[in-house]
Amino acid sequence: MSTTMPPPHATGTPGRAEADARTYVVRTLGCQMNVHDSEHMAGMLEQAGYTRASAADDAASRADVVVINTCAVRENAATRLYGNLGQLASLKAERPGMQIAVGGCLAQKDRGDIVSRAPWVDVVFGTHNLDALPVLLERARHNEAAQVEIAESLQVFPSTLPTRRESVYAGWVSISVGCNNTCTFCIVPHLRGKERDRRPGEVLAEVQALVDAGAVEVTLLGQNVNSYGVEFGDRGAFAKLLRACGRIDGLERVRFTSPHPAAFTDDVIDAMAETSNVMPQLHMPLQSGSDKVLRAMRRSYRSEKFLGILDRVRGAIPDAAITTDIIVGFPGETEEDFAETLRVVEASRFSSAFMFQYSPRPGTPAATMDDQLPKEVVQERFERLLALQERISAEESATQVGRTLEVLVAEGSGKKDGASHRLSGRARDNRLVHLALPSGVLPDGATLADRPAGLDDPRLAGAAHLDPRLPRPGDMVTVEVTRAAPHHLIADSAVDGGTYAVRRTRSGDAWVQREKTRLGGGEDEHSHGAPAPDGPVVLGMPTLRARA
């Protein structure tokens, strides 16, 4: 089980006294797996004596150590990495002792090429040896030479590593790493290896530890969560795991990502429908609506099977919000194939989608296929698909107007509409909701900072002085949806005295404790759970948006 790090300062490893004053930042490029890996990287650095850079130093890249955790799924991954590295080169030249480390999928793939192209990089490490980061940084300082260490197989299961959680009220929990599928467009199995499953007891212990520390929401992570258990001989293990999460007292919301349509079974649908804290949300990657293209992708399902899964999910969970991934312009895709994708998307009624223009990834079978499509053809199809999904998203969001929702309030405020102050959060189905506060909760002209700047922030008031109408991050607010947009909902019901109720949670208490500790204000009088380190919100799965 991963160990959630306490607030700094932690004791370092032998010989690391010099690092006690050194600061770090971890920049994440990529998916939810990368986000969680970055939490492990931060945890290991803090265990080794480093401290997280302030927000100002982070923004100005003034940290002593900058770690970039990379993605390799999209064609622009290298462009993003080397753009970041180029910006850091001049800063490093001005700051003796600054170190730059590159990890993640692109590091696993490109290895020594990174140092060749950016010789100011100090450390390159891969997806299989996250635990090596602190040692490699120290070795690079001692030897005054770049250290490149890429393991070919998993050295330490990431979930056993120290973890600096990015949120006090919601957290990621890996149930497996790697992937056994052979999709022709995907390089992930090559970079992360074959699937390795954690035992259910280890997963549940980590979930329980998060709840004990104040979390009310957990997202179970895997490259293919519904193949969980195959390694230890239990094909029904994922459904059992969901039901077991339902028996954890204090855990209010359970999410998971991502399943694979080929292995998605009815026992999982039943577990979702019958377990009250499993949220009515499903991310189900389509990739293409054409059976011919699906065969070329080695996606072992067909469009009618995919639509059948959605029908069964909605039959059991009528309010489920379903999202997806789609690739436009796969090699050999014809106009007729693309028309099939449009048909399936229209029938699926996704609440939103990640949509990508196909880009060849070296090392994948699809990169060497014939009939690679011209960029202008892919772009034109992408724009048509985007327009269709935007219409559907708007129509699906419009069905939420008038509904009463319970929203888990996130760190960070939403948009303001005149005098209406709004906060942001997620509904049970993971839709983003901007909710207005009742008039009088904040003085005229006052706003809530994304994070408290001082102990006078009204959200940090003791129980006797805290306005019962003012929610803290981690609290639940019941509101009515008054307006809708394709990718968010507006709930201004409080403005006119309509539906609005705040429910205090252990997570809100833990958030207060964390912020008071960060600001040097001691313990909150009604704190529950261990204080968590400061950091941005990680609330369930990120909003799914169309991407070029």
Coordinates of C-alpha atoms in Angstrom, one line a residue:
M1 CA 0.0 0.0 0.0
S2 CA 1.3 3.5 -0.8
T3 CA 2.2 5.7 2.1
T4 CA 0.6 9.2 2.1
M5 CA 3.3 11.6 3.0
P6 CA 2.7 14.0 6.0
P7 CA 3.3 17.7 5.5
P8 CA 7.0 18.6 5.0
H9 CA 9.5 18.3 6.4
A10 CA 10.1 14.6 6.3
T11 CA 13.4 13.1 7.4
G12 CA 15.8 12.3 4.5
T13 CA 17.7 9.3 3.6
P14 CA 21.3 9.1 4.9
G15 CA 23.6 11.6 3.3
R16 CA 20.7 13.8 2.2
A17 CA 21.1 16.6 4.9
E18 CA 22.2 18.9 2.1
A19 CA 18.9 18.4 0.3
D20 CA 16.8 19.6 3.2
A21 CA 16.6 23.1 1.9
R22 CA 16.2 22.1 -1.7
T23 CA 12.9 22.6 -3.4
Y24 CA 11.1 20.7 -6.2
V25 CA 8.2 20.8 -8.6
V26 CA 6.7 18.0 -10.6
R27 CA 5.1 18.9 -13.9
T28 CA 2.7 16.3 -15.3
L29 CA 2.0 15.8 -19.0
G30 CA -0.5 13.1 -19.8
C31 CA -3.2 10.8 -18.4
Q32 CA -4.5 9.9 -14.9
M33 CA -1.8 7.3 -14.6
N34 CA 0.8 10.0 -15.0
V35 CA -1.0 12.2 -12.5
H36 CA -0.8 9.4 -9.9
D37 CA 2.8 8.6 -10.8
S38 CA 3.6 12.3 -10.2
E39 CA 2.2 11.9 -6.7
H40 CA 4.6 9.0 -6.1
M41 CA 7.5 11.1 -7.4
A42 CA 6.6 14.0 -5.1
G43 CA 6.3 11.5 -2.1
M44 CA 9.7 10.1 -2.8
L45 CA 11.3 13.5 -3.0
E46 CA 9.8 14.6 0.2
Q47 CA 10.9 11.4 1.9
A48 CA 14.4 12.2 0.7
G49 CA 14.3 15.7 2.3
Y50 CA 13.2 17.9 -0.5
T51 CA 10.3 20.4 0.0
R52 CA 7.7 21.5 -2.5
A53 CA 8.4 24.9 -4.1
S54 CA 6.0 27.7 -3.3
A55 CA 3.3 28.5 -5.9
A56 CA 5.3 31.7 -6.9
D57 CA 8.6 29.7 -7.3
D58 CA 6.8 27.0 -9.2
A59 CA 5.3 29.5 -11.7
A60 CA 8.7 31.1 -12.2
S61 CA 10.5 27.8 -12.4
R62 CA 12.7 28.8 -9.5
A63 CA 12.7 25.3 -7.9
D64 CA 16.0 23.6 -7.3
V65 CA 14.7 20.4 -8.9
V66 CA 12.2 20.4 -11.8
V67 CA 10.7 17.0 -12.7
I68 CA 8.8 16.6 -16.0
N69 CA 6.6 13.5 -16.1
T70 CA 6.0 12.8 -19.7
C71 CA 3.3 11.2 -22.0
A72 CA 4.1 9.4 -25.3
V73 CA 0.6 8.7 -26.5
R74 CA 0.1 11.7 -28.8
E75 CA 2.4 13.0 -31.6
N76 CA 2.9 16.3 -29.9
A77 CA 4.3 14.7 -26.7
A78 CA 7.9 15.3 -27.7
T79 CA 7.1 18.9 -28.8
R80 CA 5.6 19.6 -25.4
L81 CA 8.6 18.1 -23.6
Y82 CA 11.3 19.9 -25.5
G83 CA 9.3 23.1 -25.3
N84 CA 9.4 22.8 -21.5
L85 CA 13.1 21.9 -21.6
G86 CA 13.9 24.8 -23.8
Q87 CA 12.3 27.2 -21.4
L88 CA 14.3 25.7 -18.5
A89 CA 17.7 25.8 -20.2
S90 CA 18.3 29.5 -19.7
L91 CA 17.0 29.4 -16.2
K92 CA 19.3 26.6 -15.3
A93 CA 22.3 28.5 -16.8
E94 CA 21.5 31.3 -14.3
R95 CA 21.0 29.0 -11.3
P96 CA 24.0 26.8 -10.4
G97 CA 22.8 23.6 -8.7
M98 CA 19.4 23.5 -10.4
Q99 CA 18.5 20.0 -11.7
I100 CA 16.1 18.8 -14.3
A101 CA 14.7 15.3 -14.4
V102 CA 12.6 13.7 -17.1
G103 CA 10.5 10.6 -16.4
G104 CA 7.4 8.8 -17.7
C105 CA 6.4 7.2 -21.0
L106 CA 8.4 9.4 -23.3
A107 CA 11.5 8.9 -21.2
Q108 CA 11.0 5.1 -21.3
K109 CA 10.7 5.4 -25.1
D110 CA 13.4 7.9 -26.0
R111 CA 15.9 7.1 -23.3
G112 CA 19.4 8.6 -24.0
D113 CA 18.0 10.6 -26.9
I114 CA 16.6 13.1 -24.4
V115 CA 20.1 14.0 -23.1
S116 CA 21.5 14.1 -26.6
R117 CA 18.8 16.7 -27.6
A118 CA 18.8 18.5 -24.3
P119 CA 22.2 18.1 -22.6
W120 CA 21.2 20.3 -19.7
V121 CA 18.9 17.5 -18.4
D122 CA 20.4 15.8 -15.3
V123 CA 18.3 12.7 -14.9
V124 CA 16.2 10.4 -17.2
F125 CA 14.2 7.6 -15.7
G126 CA 11.4 5.4 -16.9
T127 CA 8.0 4.1 -16.0
H128 CA 9.4 0.9 -14.4
N129 CA 11.8 2.6 -11.9
L130 CA 10.1 5.6 -10.4
D131 CA 11.8 4.7 -7.1
A132 CA 15.2 5.6 -8.5
L133 CA 14.5 9.3 -8.8
P134 CA 16.1 10.6 -5.6
V135 CA 19.2 8.4 -5.9
L136 CA 19.7 9.4 -9.6
L137 CA 19.4 13.1 -8.6
E138 CA 22.1 12.6 -5.9
R139 CA 24.3 10.6 -8.3
A140 CA 24.0 13.3 -10.9
R141 CA 25.1 16.0 -8.4
H142 CA 28.0 13.9 -7.1
N143 CA 29.3 12.9 -10.6
E144 CA 28.4 16.2 -12.3
A145 CA 27.1 14.1 -15.2
A146 CA 23.7 13.2 -16.5
Q147 CA 22.2 9.9 -15.3
V148 CA 20.0 7.8 -17.6
E149 CA 18.5 4.7 -16.0
I150 CA 15.7 2.9 -17.8
A151 CA 14.5 -0.5 -16.4
E152 CA 13.0 -3.0 -18.8
S153 CA 10.6 -4.4 -16.3
L154 CA 8.8 -3.2 -13.2
Q155 CA 11.3 -2.9 -10.3
V156 CA 8.9 -1.8 -7.5
F157 CA 5.1 -1.7 -7.7
P158 CA 4.3 2.0 -7.7
S159 CA 1.6 1.7 -5.1
T160 CA 4.2 0.7 -2.5
L161 CA 6.0 4.0 -2.9
P162 CA 5.6 7.1 -0.7
T163 CA 2.8 9.3 -2.1
R164 CA 2.2 13.0 -1.8
R165 CA -1.5 13.3 -2.4
E166 CA -2.7 16.2 -4.5
S167 CA -6.1 16.4 -2.8
V168 CA -7.3 15.9 0.7
Y169 CA -10.9 14.9 -0.3
A170 CA -10.4 12.8 -3.4
G171 CA -7.6 10.4 -4.5
W172 CA -6.4 7.9 -7.1
V173 CA -5.8 4.3 -6.3
S174 CA -4.1 2.0 -8.8
I175 CA -5.5 -1.5 -9.0
S176 CA -3.1 -2.6 -11.8
V177 CA -0.3 -1.3 -14.0
G178 CA 0.5 -2.2 -17.6
C179 CA -1.8 -3.6 -20.3
N180 CA -2.2 -7.0 -22.1
N181 CA -4.0 -5.6 -25.2
T182 CA -2.3 -5.1 -28.6
C183 CA -4.1 -2.1 -30.1
T184 CA -2.2 -1.2 -33.2
F185 CA -2.3 2.6 -32.5
C186 CA -1.1 2.4 -28.8
I187 CA 2.4 2.3 -27.4
V188 CA 1.4 2.0 -23.8
P189 CA 1.9 -1.8 -23.4
H190 CA 5.4 -1.4 -24.8
L191 CA 6.2 1.4 -22.3
R192 CA 4.4 0.1 -19.2
G193 CA 4.7 -3.6 -19.8
K194 CA 2.2 -6.5 -19.3
E195 CA -0.6 -6.1 -16.8
R196 CA 0.3 -6.6 -13.2
D197 CA -2.6 -6.7 -10.7
R198 CA -2.6 -5.8 -7.0
R199 CA -4.3 -8.0 -4.6
P200 CA -7.8 -6.8 -3.5
G201 CA -6.7 -6.6 0.1
E202 CA -3.9 -4.2 -0.8
V203 CA -6.3 -2.0 -2.8
L204 CA -8.9 -1.9 -0.1
A205 CA -6.3 -1.1 2.5
E206 CA -5.2 1.9 0.5
V207 CA -8.7 3.1 0.0
Q208 CA -9.4 2.8 3.7
A209 CA -6.3 4.8 4.5
L210 CA -7.4 7.6 2.2
V211 CA -10.8 7.6 3.8
D212 CA -9.2 7.7 7.3
A213 CA -7.2 10.7 6.1
G214 CA -10.4 12.5 5.1
A215 CA -11.2 11.5 1.5
V216 CA -14.8 11.0 0.5
E217 CA -14.0 10.1 -3.2
V218 CA -11.7 7.5 -4.7
T219 CA -11.0 6.7 -8.4
L220 CA -9.7 3.2 -9.2
L221 CA -7.1 3.3 -11.9
G222 CA -5.9 0.7 -14.5
Q223 CA -5.2 0.6 -18.2
N224 CA -8.0 -1.9 -18.4
V225 CA -9.8 -2.1 -15.1
N226 CA -12.3 -4.8 -16.0
S227 CA -9.5 -7.3 -16.8
Y228 CA -8.5 -6.9 -13.2
G229 CA -8.0 -10.3 -11.5
V230 CA -7.0 -12.3 -14.5
E231 CA -3.4 -12.5 -13.2
F232 CA -4.5 -14.1 -9.9
G233 CA -7.3 -16.2 -11.5
D234 CA -10.5 -14.4 -10.7
R235 CA -12.3 -12.9 -13.7
G236 CA -15.0 -11.5 -11.5
A237 CA -12.6 -9.6 -9.2
F238 CA -13.4 -6.1 -10.4
A239 CA -17.1 -6.4 -9.7
K240 CA -16.2 -7.8 -6.3
L241 CA -13.8 -4.9 -5.7
L242 CA -16.5 -2.4 -6.5
R243 CA -18.9 -4.1 -4.1
A244 CA -16.2 -4.2 -1.4
C245 CA -15.7 -0.4 -1.8
G246 CA -19.4 0.0 -1.1
R247 CA -18.8 -1.5 2.4
I248 CA -16.2 1.1 3.4
D249 CA -17.8 3.5 5.9
G250 CA -17.2 7.1 5.0
L251 CA -16.4 6.5 1.3
E252 CA -19.2 8.4 -0.5
R253 CA -18.0 8.3 -4.1
V254 CA -16.2 5.6 -6.1
R255 CA -15.2 6.1 -9.7
F256 CA -13.0 4.0 -12.1
T257 CA -11.1 4.4 -15.4
S258 CA -10.8 3.0 -17.9
P259 CA -12.6 -0.2 -18.9
H260 CA -12.3 -2.0 -22.3
P261 CA -15.6 -2.8 -24.2
A262 CA -14.3 -6.3 -25.1
A263 CA -14.0 -7.3 -21.5
F264 CA -16.9 -5.3 -20.0
T265 CA -19.3 -7.8 -18.4
D266 CA -22.7 -7.6 -16.9
D267 CA -21.5 -8.4 -13.4
V268 CA -19.7 -5.0 -13.4
I269 CA -22.9 -3.3 -14.5
D270 CA -24.8 -5.1 -11.7
A271 CA -22.2 -4.0 -9.2
M272 CA -22.4 -0.4 -10.4
A273 CA -26.2 -0.4 -10.1
E274 CA -26.3 -2.1 -6.7
T275 CA -23.5 -0.4 -4.9
S276 CA -24.7 3.0 -3.7
N277 CA -21.4 4.8 -3.6
V278 CA -20.3 3.7 -7.1
M279 CA -21.1 6.8 -9.2
P280 CA -23.5 6.8 -12.2
Q281 CA -20.6 7.6 -14.6
L282 CA -18.8 5.4 -17.2
H283 CA -15.9 6.2 -19.5
M284 CA -16.2 3.6 -22.3
P285 CA -13.6 4.1 -25.1
L286 CA -15.2 3.7 -28.6
Q287 CA -12.2 4.7 -30.8
S288 CA -14.1 4.1 -34.0
G289 CA -17.7 3.2 -35.1
S290 CA -16.5 1.3 -38.1
D291 CA -16.1 -2.5 -37.7
K292 CA -13.5 -2.5 -40.4
V293 CA -11.4 0.1 -38.6
L294 CA -11.9 -1.6 -35.3
R295 CA -10.4 -4.8 -36.8
A296 CA -7.5 -2.8 -38.1
M297 CA -7.0 -1.3 -34.6
R298 CA -7.2 -4.8 -33.1
R299 CA -10.1 -3.7 -30.9
S300 CA -11.8 -7.0 -30.2
Y301 CA -15.4 -5.8 -30.2
R302 CA -17.7 -4.3 -32.8
S303 CA -20.0 -1.3 -32.9
E304 CA -23.2 -3.3 -32.1
K305 CA -21.6 -4.9 -29.1
F306 CA -20.5 -1.4 -27.9
L307 CA -24.0 0.0 -28.3
G308 CA -25.4 -3.0 -26.5
I309 CA -23.2 -2.3 -23.5
L310 CA -24.5 1.2 -23.4
D311 CA -28.1 0.0 -23.5
R312 CA -27.5 -2.4 -20.6
V313 CA -25.8 0.3 -18.6
R314 CA -28.6 2.8 -19.1
G315 CA -31.2 0.1 -18.4
A316 CA -29.6 -0.5 -15.0
I317 CA -28.5 3.1 -14.3
P318 CA -30.8 5.4 -16.2
D319 CA -29.0 8.6 -15.2
A320 CA -25.5 7.4 -16.1
A321 CA -23.3 9.9 -17.9
I322 CA -21.2 8.1 -20.4
T323 CA -18.0 9.5 -22.0
T324 CA -15.6 8.1 -24.5
D325 CA -12.4 8.3 -26.6
I326 CA -12.5 8.5 -30.4
I327 CA -9.7 8.5 -33.0
V328 CA -10.4 10.2 -36.3
G329 CA -8.4 9.4 -39.5
F330 CA -7.0 6.0 -38.6
P331 CA -5.0 4.6 -41.6
G332 CA -7.4 3.3 -44.3
E333 CA -10.5 5.0 -42.8
T334 CA -12.8 5.8 -45.7
E335 CA -15.7 8.3 -45.8
E336 CA -18.0 5.3 -45.3
D337 CA -16.1 4.2 -42.2
F338 CA -16.2 7.7 -40.8
A339 CA -20.0 7.8 -41.4
E340 CA -20.3 4.7 -39.2
T341 CA -18.5 6.6 -36.4
L342 CA -20.9 9.5 -36.8
R343 CA -23.8 7.0 -36.6
V344 CA -22.5 5.3 -33.5
V345 CA -21.8 8.7 -31.8
E346 CA -25.3 9.9 -32.6
A347 CA -26.8 6.7 -31.1
S348 CA -24.5 6.6 -28.0
R349 CA -25.5 10.1 -26.7
F350 CA -22.2 10.6 -25.0
S351 CA -22.2 13.5 -22.4
S352 CA -18.7 14.4 -23.7
A353 CA -15.7 12.9 -25.4
F354 CA -12.0 13.0 -25.9
M355 CA -11.6 13.2 -29.7
F356 CA -8.2 12.9 -31.3
Q357 CA -6.8 13.2 -34.8
Y358 CA -4.8 10.1 -35.5
S359 CA -1.0 10.6 -35.3
P360 CA 1.5 7.8 -36.0
R361 CA 3.5 6.7 -33.0
P362 CA 6.9 5.1 -33.9
G363 CA 7.0 1.6 -32.6
T364 CA 3.3 0.9 -33.2
P365 CA 1.9 -1.3 -36.1
A366 CA -0.4 1.5 -37.3
A367 CA 2.6 3.8 -37.9
T368 CA 3.7 1.5 -40.8
M369 CA 0.3 0.8 -42.3
D370 CA -0.6 1.8 -45.8
D371 CA -3.2 4.4 -46.6
Q372 CA -2.1 7.0 -44.1
L373 CA -4.7 9.8 -44.5
P374 CA -3.8 13.4 -45.6
K375 CA -3.9 15.9 -42.8
E376 CA -6.6 18.0 -44.4
V377 CA -8.9 15.0 -44.7
V378 CA -8.4 14.1 -41.0
Q379 CA -8.9 17.7 -40.0
E380 CA -12.2 18.1 -41.9
R381 CA -13.6 14.9 -40.4
F382 CA -12.5 15.9 -37.0
E383 CA -14.4 19.2 -37.3
R384 CA -17.5 17.4 -38.4
L385 CA -17.3 14.9 -35.5
L386 CA -16.6 17.8 -33.1
A387 CA -19.6 19.7 -34.2
L388 CA -21.8 16.6 -33.8
Q389 CA -20.5 15.8 -30.3
E390 CA -20.8 19.5 -29.2
R391 CA -24.5 19.4 -30.2
I392 CA -25.1 16.1 -28.4
S393 CA -23.2 17.4 -25.3
A394 CA -25.3 20.5 -25.3
E395 CA -28.6 18.5 -25.6
E396 CA -27.5 16.1 -22.9
S397 CA -26.6 19.0 -20.6
A398 CA -29.9 20.7 -21.2
T399 CA -31.7 17.6 -19.7
Q400 CA -30.1 18.5 -16.4
V401 CA -31.8 21.9 -16.1
G402 CA -34.2 21.8 -13.2
R403 CA -32.6 18.8 -11.6
T404 CA -31.4 18.9 -8.0
L405 CA -27.8 17.8 -7.6
E406 CA -25.4 17.2 -4.8
V407 CA -22.0 18.7 -5.7
L408 CA -18.7 17.9 -4.1
V409 CA -17.0 21.3 -3.9
A410 CA -13.5 21.6 -5.4
E411 CA -10.6 23.9 -4.7
G412 CA -10.8 26.9 -7.0
S413 CA -13.7 29.2 -7.8
G414 CA -15.8 29.2 -10.9
K415 CA -16.9 32.0 -13.2
K416 CA -18.6 35.1 -11.8
D417 CA -21.9 36.4 -13.2
G418 CA -22.4 39.9 -12.0
A419 CA -22.7 39.8 -8.2
S420 CA -23.1 36.0 -8.1
H421 CA -20.0 34.4 -6.6
R422 CA -19.6 30.8 -7.9
L423 CA -17.7 27.8 -6.7
S424 CA -17.0 24.7 -8.8
G425 CA -17.4 21.1 -8.1
R426 CA -18.6 17.7 -9.5
A427 CA -22.0 16.2 -9.5
R428 CA -22.4 12.4 -8.8
D429 CA -22.2 11.7 -12.6
N430 CA -19.0 13.8 -12.7
R431 CA -20.5 16.7 -14.6
L432 CA -18.7 20.0 -13.8
V433 CA -21.1 22.4 -11.9
H434 CA -20.5 26.1 -11.2
L435 CA -22.8 27.0 -8.2
A436 CA -23.7 30.4 -6.9
L437 CA -23.5 31.3 -3.2
P438 CA -26.5 33.0 -1.5
S439 CA -26.3 36.7 -1.3
G440 CA -24.7 38.0 1.8
V441 CA -22.3 35.1 2.3
L442 CA -19.4 37.2 1.1
P443 CA -19.2 41.0 1.4
D444 CA -19.8 43.1 -1.7
G445 CA -16.8 42.9 -4.0
A446 CA -15.2 40.1 -2.0
T447 CA -14.0 36.9 -3.7
L448 CA -12.7 33.6 -2.5
A449 CA -9.1 32.9 -3.4
D450 CA -8.4 29.5 -4.9
R451 CA -6.4 28.8 -1.8
P452 CA -6.5 30.8 1.5
A453 CA -3.9 33.6 1.6
G454 CA -4.3 34.0 5.3
L455 CA -6.0 32.7 8.4
D456 CA -8.7 35.4 8.0
D457 CA -10.2 33.5 5.1
P458 CA -13.8 32.9 6.1
R459 CA -13.7 29.2 5.2
L460 CA -11.1 28.7 8.0
A461 CA -13.3 30.1 10.7
G462 CA -14.1 27.9 13.7
A463 CA -17.4 26.1 13.9
A464 CA -18.9 28.8 16.0
H465 CA -18.1 31.5 13.4
L466 CA -18.3 29.6 10.1
D467 CA -21.2 30.8 8.0
P468 CA -23.4 27.7 7.6
R469 CA -24.1 28.7 4.0
L470 CA -20.3 28.8 3.0
P471 CA -19.0 25.5 1.8
R472 CA -15.3 24.5 2.1
P473 CA -13.6 22.3 -0.5
G474 CA -14.7 18.8 0.3
D475 CA -18.1 19.8 1.5
M476 CA -21.3 18.8 -0.3
V477 CA -23.8 21.4 -1.6
T478 CA -27.3 20.6 -2.8
V479 CA -28.4 22.9 -5.6
E480 CA -30.8 23.1 -8.6
V481 CA -29.4 23.4 -12.1
T482 CA -30.6 26.7 -13.7
R483 CA -28.6 26.7 -17.0
A484 CA -26.5 24.4 -19.1
A485 CA -23.6 24.5 -21.5
P486 CA -22.0 21.6 -23.4
H487 CA -19.2 21.1 -20.8
H488 CA -20.6 22.5 -17.6
L489 CA -23.8 23.3 -15.6
I490 CA -24.8 26.5 -13.9
A491 CA -26.6 26.2 -10.6
D492 CA -27.7 29.7 -9.5
S493 CA -30.7 28.5 -7.4
A494 CA -29.3 30.1 -4.3
V495 CA -29.4 33.6 -5.8
D496 CA -33.2 33.8 -5.7
G497 CA -33.6 31.9 -2.4
G498 CA -34.1 28.5 -4.1
T499 CA -32.6 25.1 -3.4
Y500 CA -29.3 25.5 -1.6
A501 CA -28.0 23.4 1.3
V502 CA -24.5 22.8 2.6
R503 CA -23.5 19.4 4.2
R504 CA -20.3 19.5 6.2
T505 CA -18.0 16.5 5.6
R506 CA -14.8 15.1 7.2
S507 CA -13.1 16.2 3.9
G508 CA -14.0 19.8 4.5
D509 CA -12.7 19.5 8.1
A510 CA -9.5 17.9 6.7
W511 CA -9.1 20.7 4.1
V512 CA -9.3 23.3 6.9
Q513 CA -6.7 21.4 8.9
R514 CA -4.4 21.2 6.0
E515 CA -4.7 24.9 5.2
K516 CA -4.3 26.0 8.8
T517 CA -1.2 23.9 9.0
R518 CA 0.2 25.3 5.8
L519 CA -0.5 28.9 7.1
G520 CA 1.0 28.2 10.5
G521 CA -2.3 28.4 12.3
G522 CA -2.3 25.1 14.2
E523 CA -5.0 22.6 14.4
D524 CA -8.7 23.1 13.6
E525 CA -11.0 22.5 16.6
H526 CA -13.1 20.0 14.7
S527 CA -10.6 18.4 12.4
H528 CA -10.9 14.8 11.4
G529 CA -8.2 12.7 9.8
A530 CA -4.6 13.4 9.2
P531 CA -3.5 16.7 7.6
A532 CA -2.7 16.4 4.0
P533 CA -0.1 18.2 2.0
D534 CA -1.1 21.2 -0.1
G535 CA -1.7 20.9 -3.8
P536 CA -4.2 21.3 -6.6
V537 CA -7.5 19.5 -6.8
V538 CA -7.7 16.0 -8.3
L539 CA -11.4 15.4 -8.4
G540 CA -12.4 12.2 -10.1
M541 CA -11.8 12.0 -13.8
P542 CA -10.9 15.3 -15.5
T543 CA -13.5 17.0 -17.7
L544 CA -13.5 15.3 -21.1
R545 CA -13.1 17.8 -23.9
A546 CA -12.6 17.5 -27.6
R547 CA -9.0 17.9 -28.6
A548 CA -7.4 18.5 -31.9

